[in-house]
């Protein structure tokens, strides 16, 4: 890595924010798991709402700080706000059909947010590590495939709910196909999330290492004078 003065300045500005983004994202995982496995959404819906609110506010603030160095983070921050409101709206779904419709909107918001965030990370790491930047871009391809599969699965489930009493024979085949798509989307999204945390960790570590080794490329380290 060519450690130019501008790259050193950039690294000192973004490294702490990237670590905050990484650890906040990691901290949210056990909270979400505990809520889905143990708690009852019908009774404790304010709890996940306020936890998500705190999470999205912190992420939005971090992305806003990062946008001072890379403009694409500003669009990612706006996408994060959109994602929060669509996610919160699903808590107030009064019927299964409405929940499916809101899930489609939430998925579309997720699609936009991840696209903006991945490309912002890729642009940020371009001059420091082009190979890592390409990995961020390739991660988007897997995200796109998993989101499309999830959307198609939801649409097929919606069709099954609408016409369940009309064409039961064909709807059984659609139901099986939608479940297979959902399985693929779940596996792909799990792999994407794991890679997301790996790449985010590597991105934060990359800029941290630059701040700890600020020597310019081609500059020889100073040698200590030998005692006479």
JSON list of C-alpha atoms in Angstrom, two decimals:
[
{"chain": "A", "resi": 1, "resn": "UNK", "atom": "CA", "xyz": [0.00, 0.00, 0.00]},
{"chain": "A", "resi": 2, "resn": "UNK", "atom": "CA", "xyz": [1.37, 3.40, -0.95]},
{"chain": "A", "resi": 3, "resn": "UNK", "atom": "CA", "xyz": [1.07, 5.38, 2.26]},
{"chain": "A", "resi": 4, "resn": "UNK", "atom": "CA", "xyz": [0.70, 8.89, 0.92]},
{"chain": "A", "resi": 5, "resn": "UNK", "atom": "CA", "xyz": [-0.05, 11.75, 3.33]},
{"chain": "A", "resi": 6, "resn": "UNK", "atom": "CA", "xyz": [-3.62, 11.89, 2.03]},
{"chain": "A", "resi": 7, "resn": "UNK", "atom": "CA", "xyz": [-4.13, 8.17, 2.61]},
{"chain": "A", "resi": 8, "resn": "UNK", "atom": "CA", "xyz": [-2.74, 8.47, 6.14]},
{"chain": "A", "resi": 9, "resn": "UNK", "atom": "CA", "xyz": [-5.10, 11.37, 6.85]},
{"chain": "A", "resi": 10, "resn": "UNK", "atom": "CA", "xyz": [-8.02, 9.39, 5.39]},
{"chain": "A", "resi": 11, "resn": "UNK", "atom": "CA", "xyz": [-7.15, 6.33, 7.47]},
{"chain": "A", "resi": 12, "resn": "UNK", "atom": "CA", "xyz": [-7.02, 8.30, 10.71]},
{"chain": "A", "resi": 13, "resn": "UNK", "atom": "CA", "xyz": [-10.45, 9.75, 9.93]},
{"chain": "A", "resi": 14, "resn": "UNK", "atom": "CA", "xyz": [-12.29, 6.56, 8.92]},
{"chain": "A", "resi": 15, "resn": "UNK", "atom": "CA", "xyz": [-10.67, 3.78, 10.98]},
{"chain": "A", "resi": 16, "resn": "UNK", "atom": "CA", "xyz": [-12.43, 4.60, 14.31]},
{"chain": "A", "resi": 17, "resn": "UNK", "atom": "CA", "xyz": [-15.81, 4.97, 12.55]},
{"chain": "A", "resi": 18, "resn": "UNK", "atom": "CA", "xyz": [-15.42, 1.66, 10.74]},
{"chain": "A", "resi": 19, "resn": "UNK", "atom": "CA", "xyz": [-14.68, -0.09, 14.04]},
{"chain": "A", "resi": 20, "resn": "UNK", "atom": "CA", "xyz": [-17.81, 1.45, 15.57]},
{"chain": "A", "resi": 21, "resn": "UNK", "atom": "CA", "xyz": [-19.85, 0.23, 12.61]},
{"chain": "A", "resi": 22, "resn": "UNK", "atom": "CA", "xyz": [-18.35, -3.25, 12.95]},
{"chain": "A", "resi": 23, "resn": "UNK", "atom": "CA", "xyz": [-18.89, -3.66, 16.70]},
{"chain": "A", "resi": 24, "resn": "UNK", "atom": "CA", "xyz": [-22.39, -2.16, 16.66]},
{"chain": "A", "resi": 25, "resn": "UNK", "atom": "CA", "xyz": [-23.36, -4.58, 13.90]},
{"chain": "A", "resi": 26, "resn": "UNK", "atom": "CA", "xyz": [-21.88, -7.49, 15.86]},
{"chain": "A", "resi": 27, "resn": "UNK", "atom": "CA", "xyz": [-23.67, -6.44, 19.07]},
{"chain": "A", "resi": 28, "resn": "UNK", "atom": "CA", "xyz": [-27.02, -6.41, 17.27]},
{"chain": "A", "resi": 29, "resn": "UNK", "atom": "CA", "xyz": [-26.79, -10.09, 16.28]},
{"chain": "A", "resi": 30, "resn": "UNK", "atom": "CA", "xyz": [-27.33, -11.70, 19.74]},
{"chain": "A", "resi": 31, "resn": "UNK", "atom": "CA", "xyz": [-30.06, -9.19, 20.57]},
{"chain": "A", "resi": 32, "resn": "UNK", "atom": "CA", "xyz": [-31.97, -10.07, 17.40]},
{"chain": "A", "resi": 33, "resn": "UNK", "atom": "CA", "xyz": [-31.48, -13.79, 18.02]},
{"chain": "A", "resi": 34, "resn": "UNK", "atom": "CA", "xyz": [-32.75, -13.58, 21.61]},
{"chain": "A", "resi": 35, "resn": "UNK", "atom": "CA", "xyz": [-35.81, -11.65, 20.51]},
{"chain": "A", "resi": 36, "resn": "UNK", "atom": "CA", "xyz": [-36.76, -14.09, 17.75]},
{"chain": "A", "resi": 37, "resn": "UNK", "atom": "CA", "xyz": [-36.13, -17.24, 19.78]},
{"chain": "A", "resi": 38, "resn": "UNK", "atom": "CA", "xyz": [-37.26, -16.34, 23.30]},
{"chain": "A", "resi": 39, "resn": "UNK", "atom": "CA", "xyz": [-39.44, -13.24, 23.34]},
{"chain": "A", "resi": 40, "resn": "UNK", "atom": "CA", "xyz": [-42.99, -12.88, 22.03]},
{"chain": "A", "resi": 41, "resn": "UNK", "atom": "CA", "xyz": [-43.44, -10.09, 19.44]},
{"chain": "A", "resi": 42, "resn": "UNK", "atom": "CA", "xyz": [-47.13, -9.67, 20.33]},
{"chain": "A", "resi": 43, "resn": "UNK", "atom": "CA", "xyz": [-46.27, -8.76, 23.91]},
{"chain": "A", "resi": 44, "resn": "UNK", "atom": "CA", "xyz": [-42.88, -7.04, 23.70]},
{"chain": "A", "resi": 45, "resn": "UNK", "atom": "CA", "xyz": [-42.93, -5.23, 20.34]},
{"chain": "A", "resi": 46, "resn": "UNK", "atom": "CA", "xyz": [-41.63, -1.93, 21.86]},
{"chain": "A", "resi": 47, "resn": "UNK", "atom": "CA", "xyz": [-38.40, -3.67, 22.89]},
{"chain": "A", "resi": 48, "resn": "UNK", "atom": "CA", "xyz": [-37.18, -4.60, 19.37]},
{"chain": "A", "resi": 49, "resn": "UNK", "atom": "CA", "xyz": [-38.49, -1.29, 18.06]},
{"chain": "A", "resi": 50, "resn": "UNK", "atom": "CA", "xyz": [-36.34, 0.80, 20.41]},
{"chain": "A", "resi": 51, "resn": "UNK", "atom": "CA", "xyz": [-33.34, -1.51, 20.05]},
{"chain": "A", "resi": 52, "resn": "UNK", "atom": "CA", "xyz": [-33.58, -1.18, 16.29]},
{"chain": "A", "resi": 53, "resn": "UNK", "atom": "CA", "xyz": [-34.03, 2.57, 16.65]},
{"chain": "A", "resi": 54, "resn": "UNK", "atom": "CA", "xyz": [-30.79, 2.87, 18.66]},
{"chain": "A", "resi": 55, "resn": "UNK", "atom": "CA", "xyz": [-28.97, 0.63, 16.18]},
{"chain": "A", "resi": 56, "resn": "UNK", "atom": "CA", "xyz": [-30.10, 2.55, 13.09]},
{"chain": "A", "resi": 57, "resn": "UNK", "atom": "CA", "xyz": [-29.40, 5.94, 14.69]},
{"chain": "A", "resi": 58, "resn": "UNK", "atom": "CA", "xyz": [-25.82, 4.89, 15.48]},
{"chain": "A", "resi": 59, "resn": "UNK", "atom": "CA", "xyz": [-25.31, 3.43, 12.00]},
{"chain": "A", "resi": 60, "resn": "UNK", "atom": "CA", "xyz": [-26.75, 6.54, 10.39]},
{"chain": "A", "resi": 61, "resn": "UNK", "atom": "CA", "xyz": [-24.40, 8.76, 12.42]},
{"chain": "A", "resi": 62, "resn": "UNK", "atom": "CA", "xyz": [-21.37, 6.63, 11.48]},
{"chain": "A", "resi": 63, "resn": "UNK", "atom": "CA", "xyz": [-22.30, 6.68, 7.80]},
{"chain": "A", "resi": 64, "resn": "UNK", "atom": "CA", "xyz": [-22.80, 10.44, 7.96]},
{"chain": "A", "resi": 65, "resn": "UNK", "atom": "CA", "xyz": [-19.31, 10.89, 9.42]},
{"chain": "A", "resi": 66, "resn": "UNK", "atom": "CA", "xyz": [-17.85, 8.61, 6.76]},
{"chain": "A", "resi": 67, "resn": "UNK", "atom": "CA", "xyz": [-19.61, 10.63, 4.05]},
{"chain": "A", "resi": 68, "resn": "UNK", "atom": "CA", "xyz": [-17.20, 13.48, 4.79]},
{"chain": "A", "resi": 69, "resn": "UNK", "atom": "CA", "xyz": [-14.48, 11.32, 3.21]},
{"chain": "A", "resi": 70, "resn": "UNK", "atom": "CA", "xyz": [-16.53, 9.35, 0.68]},
{"chain": "A", "resi": 71, "resn": "UNK", "atom": "CA", "xyz": [-19.74, 10.89, -0.70]},
{"chain": "A", "resi": 72, "resn": "UNK", "atom": "CA", "xyz": [-21.42, 7.54, -1.41]},
{"chain": "A", "resi": 73, "resn": "UNK", "atom": "CA", "xyz": [-21.87, 7.02, 2.34]},
{"chain": "A", "resi": 74, "resn": "UNK", "atom": "CA", "xyz": [-24.38, 9.88, 2.35]},
{"chain": "A", "resi": 75, "resn": "UNK", "atom": "CA", "xyz": [-26.72, 7.91, 0.10]},
{"chain": "A", "resi": 76, "resn": "UNK", "atom": "CA", "xyz": [-26.12, 4.84, 2.27]},
{"chain": "A", "resi": 77, "resn": "UNK", "atom": "CA", "xyz": [-27.22, 6.83, 5.33]},
{"chain": "A", "resi": 78, "resn": "UNK", "atom": "CA", "xyz": [-30.47, 7.81, 3.57]},
{"chain": "A", "resi": 79, "resn": "UNK", "atom": "CA", "xyz": [-31.01, 4.17, 2.59]},
{"chain": "A", "resi": 80, "resn": "UNK", "atom": "CA", "xyz": [-30.45, 3.19, 6.22]},
{"chain": "A", "resi": 81, "resn": "UNK", "atom": "CA", "xyz": [-33.26, 5.52, 7.34]},
{"chain": "A", "resi": 82, "resn": "UNK", "atom": "CA", "xyz": [-35.60, 4.10, 4.69]},
{"chain": "A", "resi": 83, "resn": "UNK", "atom": "CA", "xyz": [-34.70, 0.58, 5.81]},
{"chain": "A", "resi": 84, "resn": "UNK", "atom": "CA", "xyz": [-35.52, 1.41, 9.45]},
{"chain": "A", "resi": 85, "resn": "UNK", "atom": "CA", "xyz": [-38.99, 2.77, 8.69]},
{"chain": "A", "resi": 86, "resn": "UNK", "atom": "CA", "xyz": [-39.94, -0.20, 6.51]},
{"chain": "A", "resi": 87, "resn": "UNK", "atom": "CA", "xyz": [-38.60, -2.58, 9.16]},
{"chain": "A", "resi": 88, "resn": "UNK", "atom": "CA", "xyz": [-40.58, -0.81, 11.89]},
{"chain": "A", "resi": 89, "resn": "UNK", "atom": "CA", "xyz": [-43.76, -0.88, 9.80]},
{"chain": "A", "resi": 90, "resn": "UNK", "atom": "CA", "xyz": [-43.80, -4.69, 9.82]},
{"chain": "A", "resi": 91, "resn": "UNK", "atom": "CA", "xyz": [-44.33, -4.59, 13.60]},
{"chain": "A", "resi": 92, "resn": "UNK", "atom": "CA", "xyz": [-47.77, -3.04, 13.03]},
{"chain": "A", "resi": 93, "resn": "UNK", "atom": "CA", "xyz": [-48.99, -5.51, 10.39]},
{"chain": "A", "resi": 94, "resn": "UNK", "atom": "CA", "xyz": [-52.56, -6.51, 11.26]},
{"chain": "A", "resi": 95, "resn": "UNK", "atom": "CA", "xyz": [-52.89, -9.43, 8.84]},
{"chain": "A", "resi": 96, "resn": "UNK", "atom": "CA", "xyz": [-50.73, -12.03, 7.16]},
{"chain": "A", "resi": 97, "resn": "UNK", "atom": "CA", "xyz": [-51.27, -10.49, 3.73]},
{"chain": "A", "resi": 98, "resn": "UNK", "atom": "CA", "xyz": [-50.31, -7.04, 4.96]},
{"chain": "A", "resi": 99, "resn": "UNK", "atom": "CA", "xyz": [-47.21, -8.50, 6.58]},
{"chain": "A", "resi": 100, "resn": "UNK", "atom": "CA", "xyz": [-46.23, -10.12, 3.28]},
{"chain": "A", "resi": 101, "resn": "UNK", "atom": "CA", "xyz": [-46.71, -6.82, 1.45]},
{"chain": "A", "resi": 102, "resn": "UNK", "atom": "CA", "xyz": [-44.61, -4.95, 4.00]},
{"chain": "A", "resi": 103, "resn": "UNK", "atom": "CA", "xyz": [-41.97, -7.66, 3.78]},
{"chain": "A", "resi": 104, "resn": "UNK", "atom": "CA", "xyz": [-41.69, -6.98, 0.05]},
{"chain": "A", "resi": 105, "resn": "UNK", "atom": "CA", "xyz": [-41.21, -3.26, 0.70]},
{"chain": "A", "resi": 106, "resn": "UNK", "atom": "CA", "xyz": [-38.66, -4.02, 3.43]},
{"chain": "A", "resi": 107, "resn": "UNK", "atom": "CA", "xyz": [-36.78, -6.33, 1.08]},
{"chain": "A", "resi": 108, "resn": "UNK", "atom": "CA", "xyz": [-36.66, -3.62, -1.58]},
{"chain": "A", "resi": 109, "resn": "UNK", "atom": "CA", "xyz": [-35.30, -1.17, 1.01]},
{"chain": "A", "resi": 110, "resn": "UNK", "atom": "CA", "xyz": [-32.71, -3.75, 2.06]},
{"chain": "A", "resi": 111, "resn": "UNK", "atom": "CA", "xyz": [-31.76, -4.17, -1.58]},
{"chain": "A", "resi": 112, "resn": "UNK", "atom": "CA", "xyz": [-31.13, -0.42, -1.95]},
{"chain": "A", "resi": 113, "resn": "UNK", "atom": "CA", "xyz": [-29.30, -0.03, 1.39]},
{"chain": "A", "resi": 114, "resn": "UNK", "atom": "CA", "xyz": [-26.87, -2.91, 0.82]},
{"chain": "A", "resi": 115, "resn": "UNK", "atom": "CA", "xyz": [-26.13, -1.72, -2.71]},
{"chain": "A", "resi": 116, "resn": "UNK", "atom": "CA", "xyz": [-25.26, 1.76, -1.47]},
{"chain": "A", "resi": 117, "resn": "UNK", "atom": "CA", "xyz": [-23.22, 0.56, 1.52]},
{"chain": "A", "resi": 118, "resn": "UNK", "atom": "CA", "xyz": [-21.22, -2.08, -0.39]},
{"chain": "A", "resi": 119, "resn": "UNK", "atom": "CA", "xyz": [-20.30, 0.37, -3.15]},
{"chain": "A", "resi": 120, "resn": "UNK", "atom": "CA", "xyz": [-19.37, 3.02, -0.59]},
{"chain": "A", "resi": 121, "resn": "UNK", "atom": "CA", "xyz": [-17.00, 0.56, 1.11]},
{"chain": "A", "resi": 122, "resn": "UNK", "atom": "CA", "xyz": [-15.58, -0.40, -2.29]},
{"chain": "A", "resi": 123, "resn": "UNK", "atom": "CA", "xyz": [-14.91, 3.24, -3.20]},
{"chain": "A", "resi": 124, "resn": "UNK", "atom": "CA", "xyz": [-13.31, 3.90, 0.17]},
{"chain": "A", "resi": 125, "resn": "UNK", "atom": "CA", "xyz": [-10.91, 0.96, -0.06]},
{"chain": "A", "resi": 126, "resn": "UNK", "atom": "CA", "xyz": [-10.09, 1.42, -3.76]},
{"chain": "A", "resi": 127, "resn": "UNK", "atom": "CA", "xyz": [-6.86, 3.32, -3.28]},
{"chain": "A", "resi": 128, "resn": "UNK", "atom": "CA", "xyz": [-5.72, 1.39, -0.20]},
{"chain": "A", "resi": 129, "resn": "UNK", "atom": "CA", "xyz": [-6.52, -2.19, -1.32]},
{"chain": "A", "resi": 130, "resn": "UNK", "atom": "CA", "xyz": [-8.05, -2.68, -4.81]},
{"chain": "A", "resi": 131, "resn": "UNK", "atom": "CA", "xyz": [-8.44, -6.43, -4.22]},
{"chain": "A", "resi": 132, "resn": "UNK", "atom": "CA", "xyz": [-10.61, -5.81, -1.13]},
{"chain": "A", "resi": 133, "resn": "UNK", "atom": "CA", "xyz": [-12.63, -3.25, -3.09]},
{"chain": "A", "resi": 134, "resn": "UNK", "atom": "CA", "xyz": [-13.38, -5.88, -5.73]},
{"chain": "A", "resi": 135, "resn": "UNK", "atom": "CA", "xyz": [-14.53, -8.28, -3.02]},
{"chain": "A", "resi": 136, "resn": "UNK", "atom": "CA", "xyz": [-17.01, -5.67, -1.78]},
{"chain": "A", "resi": 137, "resn": "UNK", "atom": "CA", "xyz": [-18.36, -5.35, -5.33]},
{"chain": "A", "resi": 138, "resn": "UNK", "atom": "CA", "xyz": [-18.62, -9.12, -5.79]},
{"chain": "A", "resi": 139, "resn": "UNK", "atom": "CA", "xyz": [-20.50, -9.40, -2.49]},
{"chain": "A", "resi": 140, "resn": "UNK", "atom": "CA", "xyz": [-23.23, -7.30, -4.08]},
{"chain": "A", "resi": 141, "resn": "UNK", "atom": "CA", "xyz": [-23.79, -9.98, -6.76]},
{"chain": "A", "resi": 142, "resn": "UNK", "atom": "CA", "xyz": [-24.53, -12.60, -4.09]},
{"chain": "A", "resi": 143, "resn": "UNK", "atom": "CA", "xyz": [-26.77, -10.17, -2.22]},
{"chain": "A", "resi": 144, "resn": "UNK", "atom": "CA", "xyz": [-28.71, -9.42, -5.39]},
{"chain": "A", "resi": 145, "resn": "UNK", "atom": "CA", "xyz": [-29.27, -13.13, -6.12]},
{"chain": "A", "resi": 146, "resn": "UNK", "atom": "CA", "xyz": [-30.46, -13.87, -2.58]},
{"chain": "A", "resi": 147, "resn": "UNK", "atom": "CA", "xyz": [-32.79, -10.85, -2.47]},
{"chain": "A", "resi": 148, "resn": "UNK", "atom": "CA", "xyz": [-34.34, -11.70, -5.86]},
{"chain": "A", "resi": 149, "resn": "UNK", "atom": "CA", "xyz": [-34.93, -15.29, -4.72]},
{"chain": "A", "resi": 150, "resn": "UNK", "atom": "CA", "xyz": [-36.51, -14.03, -1.49]},
{"chain": "A", "resi": 151, "resn": "UNK", "atom": "CA", "xyz": [-38.81, -11.61, -3.35]},
{"chain": "A", "resi": 152, "resn": "UNK", "atom": "CA", "xyz": [-39.96, -14.30, -5.79]},
{"chain": "A", "resi": 153, "resn": "UNK", "atom": "CA", "xyz": [-40.60, -16.64, -2.86]},
{"chain": "A", "resi": 154, "resn": "UNK", "atom": "CA", "xyz": [-42.74, -14.01, -1.12]},
{"chain": "A", "resi": 155, "resn": "UNK", "atom": "CA", "xyz": [-44.68, -13.31, -4.32]},
{"chain": "A", "resi": 156, "resn": "UNK", "atom": "CA", "xyz": [-45.42, -17.00, -4.80]},
{"chain": "A", "resi": 157, "resn": "UNK", "atom": "CA", "xyz": [-46.53, -17.28, -1.18]},
{"chain": "A", "resi": 158, "resn": "UNK", "atom": "CA", "xyz": [-48.80, -14.28, -1.72]},
{"chain": "A", "resi": 159, "resn": "UNK", "atom": "CA", "xyz": [-50.34, -15.99, -4.80]},
{"chain": "A", "resi": 160, "resn": "UNK", "atom": "CA", "xyz": [-50.91, -19.16, -2.80]},
{"chain": "A", "resi": 161, "resn": "UNK", "atom": "CA", "xyz": [-52.74, -17.19, -0.10]},
{"chain": "A", "resi": 162, "resn": "UNK", "atom": "CA", "xyz": [-54.95, -15.40, -2.65]},
{"chain": "A", "resi": 163, "resn": "UNK", "atom": "CA", "xyz": [-55.97, -18.44, -4.67]},
{"chain": "A", "resi": 164, "resn": "UNK", "atom": "CA", "xyz": [-55.70, -21.22, -2.12]},
{"chain": "A", "resi": 165, "resn": "UNK", "atom": "CA", "xyz": [-59.30, -22.37, -2.71]},
{"chain": "A", "resi": 166, "resn": "UNK", "atom": "CA", "xyz": [-59.20, -22.34, -6.53]},
{"chain": "A", "resi": 167, "resn": "UNK", "atom": "CA", "xyz": [-56.29, -24.31, -7.95]},
{"chain": "A", "resi": 168, "resn": "UNK", "atom": "CA", "xyz": [-55.08, -26.42, -5.08]},
{"chain": "A", "resi": 169, "resn": "UNK", "atom": "CA", "xyz": [-53.16, -28.91, -7.26]},
{"chain": "A", "resi": 170, "resn": "UNK", "atom": "CA", "xyz": [-51.01, -26.29, -8.98]},
{"chain": "A", "resi": 171, "resn": "UNK", "atom": "CA", "xyz": [-50.68, -24.21, -5.84]},
{"chain": "A", "resi": 172, "resn": "UNK", "atom": "CA", "xyz": [-49.06, -27.13, -4.03]},
{"chain": "A", "resi": 173, "resn": "UNK", "atom": "CA", "xyz": [-46.30, -27.13, -6.64]},
{"chain": "A", "resi": 174, "resn": "UNK", "atom": "CA", "xyz": [-45.93, -23.35, -6.32]},
{"chain": "A", "resi": 175, "resn": "UNK", "atom": "CA", "xyz": [-45.76, -23.67, -2.55]},
{"chain": "A", "resi": 176, "resn": "UNK", "atom": "CA", "xyz": [-42.97, -26.26, -2.76]},
{"chain": "A", "resi": 177, "resn": "UNK", "atom": "CA", "xyz": [-41.07, -24.15, -5.29]},
{"chain": "A", "resi": 178, "resn": "UNK", "atom": "CA", "xyz": [-41.41, -21.03, -3.15]},
{"chain": "A", "resi": 179, "resn": "UNK", "atom": "CA", "xyz": [-40.05, -22.92, -0.13]},
{"chain": "A", "resi": 180, "resn": "UNK", "atom": "CA", "xyz": [-37.05, -24.09, -2.17]},
{"chain": "A", "resi": 181, "resn": "UNK", "atom": "CA", "xyz": [-36.39, -20.51, -3.23]},
{"chain": "A", "resi": 182, "resn": "UNK", "atom": "CA", "xyz": [-36.72, -19.38, 0.37]},
{"chain": "A", "resi": 183, "resn": "UNK", "atom": "CA", "xyz": [-34.20, -22.03, 1.43]},
{"chain": "A", "resi": 184, "resn": "UNK", "atom": "CA", "xyz": [-31.72, -20.85, -1.20]},
{"chain": "A", "resi": 185, "resn": "UNK", "atom": "CA", "xyz": [-32.25, -17.22, -0.20]},
{"chain": "A", "resi": 186, "resn": "UNK", "atom": "CA", "xyz": [-31.71, -18.05, 3.48]},
{"chain": "A", "resi": 187, "resn": "UNK", "atom": "CA", "xyz": [-28.47, -19.93, 2.84]},
{"chain": "A", "resi": 188, "resn": "UNK", "atom": "CA", "xyz": [-27.19, -17.24, 0.47]},
{"chain": "A", "resi": 189, "resn": "UNK", "atom": "CA", "xyz": [-28.07, -14.41, 2.87]},
{"chain": "A", "resi": 190, "resn": "UNK", "atom": "CA", "xyz": [-26.33, -16.22, 5.72]},
{"chain": "A", "resi": 191, "resn": "UNK", "atom": "CA", "xyz": [-23.17, -16.52, 3.62]},
{"chain": "A", "resi": 192, "resn": "UNK", "atom": "CA", "xyz": [-23.46, -12.85, 2.60]},
{"chain": "A", "resi": 193, "resn": "UNK", "atom": "CA", "xyz": [-23.80, -11.69, 6.20]},
{"chain": "A", "resi": 194, "resn": "UNK", "atom": "CA", "xyz": [-20.76, -13.70, 7.28]},
{"chain": "A", "resi": 195, "resn": "UNK", "atom": "CA", "xyz": [-18.69, -12.28, 4.41]},
{"chain": "A", "resi": 196, "resn": "UNK", "atom": "CA", "xyz": [-19.99, -8.79, 5.19]},
{"chain": "A", "resi": 197, "resn": "UNK", "atom": "CA", "xyz": [-18.58, -8.93, 8.71]},
{"chain": "A", "resi": 198, "resn": "UNK", "atom": "CA", "xyz": [-15.32, -10.45, 7.45]},
{"chain": "A", "resi": 199, "resn": "UNK", "atom": "CA", "xyz": [-14.86, -7.71, 4.84]},
{"chain": "A", "resi": 200, "resn": "UNK", "atom": "CA", "xyz": [-15.88, -4.96, 7.26]},
{"chain": "A", "resi": 201, "resn": "UNK", "atom": "CA", "xyz": [-13.35, -6.27, 9.78]},
{"chain": "A", "resi": 202, "resn": "UNK", "atom": "CA", "xyz": [-10.66, -6.38, 7.10]},
{"chain": "A", "resi": 203, "resn": "UNK", "atom": "CA", "xyz": [-11.53, -2.85, 5.96]},
{"chain": "A", "resi": 204, "resn": "UNK", "atom": "CA", "xyz": [-11.28, -1.45, 9.49]},
{"chain": "A", "resi": 205, "resn": "UNK", "atom": "CA", "xyz": [-8.04, -3.38, 10.08]},
{"chain": "A", "resi": 206, "resn": "UNK", "atom": "CA", "xyz": [-6.62, -2.11, 6.79]},
{"chain": "A", "resi": 207, "resn": "UNK", "atom": "CA", "xyz": [-7.00, 1.56, 7.67]},
{"chain": "A", "resi": 208, "resn": "UNK", "atom": "CA", "xyz": [-5.90, 0.96, 11.25]},
{"chain": "A", "resi": 209, "resn": "UNK", "atom": "CA", "xyz": [-2.67, -0.64, 10.02]},
{"chain": "A", "resi": 210, "resn": "UNK", "atom": "CA", "xyz": [-2.01, 2.36, 7.80]},
{"chain": "A", "resi": 211, "resn": "UNK", "atom": "CA", "xyz": [-2.30, 4.71, 10.77]},
{"chain": "A", "resi": 212, "resn": "UNK", "atom": "CA", "xyz": [0.13, 2.57, 12.77]},
{"chain": "A", "resi": 213, "resn": "UNK", "atom": "CA", "xyz": [2.69, 2.46, 9.93]},
{"chain": "A", "resi": 214, "resn": "UNK", "atom": "CA", "xyz": [2.58, 5.96, 8.46]},
{"chain": "A", "resi": 215, "resn": "UNK", "atom": "CA", "xyz": [5.94, 5.84, 6.66]},
{"chain": "A", "resi": 216, "resn": "UNK", "atom": "CA", "xyz": [5.79, 6.92, 3.07]},
{"chain": "A", "resi": 217, "resn": "UNK", "atom": "CA", "xyz": [6.57, 4.46, 0.32]},
{"chain": "A", "resi": 218, "resn": "UNK", "atom": "CA", "xyz": [10.23, 4.58, -0.59]},
{"chain": "A", "resi": 219, "resn": "UNK", "atom": "CA", "xyz": [11.22, 6.39, 2.58]},
{"chain": "A", "resi": 220, "resn": "UNK", "atom": "CA", "xyz": [13.91, 4.52, 4.45]},
{"chain": "A", "resi": 221, "resn": "UNK", "atom": "CA", "xyz": [13.53, 4.21, 8.19]},
{"chain": "A", "resi": 222, "resn": "UNK", "atom": "CA", "xyz": [15.89, 6.39, 10.18]},
{"chain": "A", "resi": 223, "resn": "UNK", "atom": "CA", "xyz": [18.91, 4.57, 11.48]},
{"chain": "A", "resi": 224, "resn": "UNK", "atom": "CA", "xyz": [20.17, 5.10, 14.94]},
{"chain": "A", "resi": 225, "resn": "UNK", "atom": "CA", "xyz": [23.66, 6.50, 15.25]},
{"chain": "A", "resi": 226, "resn": "UNK", "atom": "CA", "xyz": [26.18, 4.12, 16.60]},
{"chain": "A", "resi": 227, "resn": "UNK", "atom": "CA", "xyz": [27.93, 5.31, 19.74]},
{"chain": "A", "resi": 228, "resn": "UNK", "atom": "CA", "xyz": [31.49, 6.46, 19.18]}
]
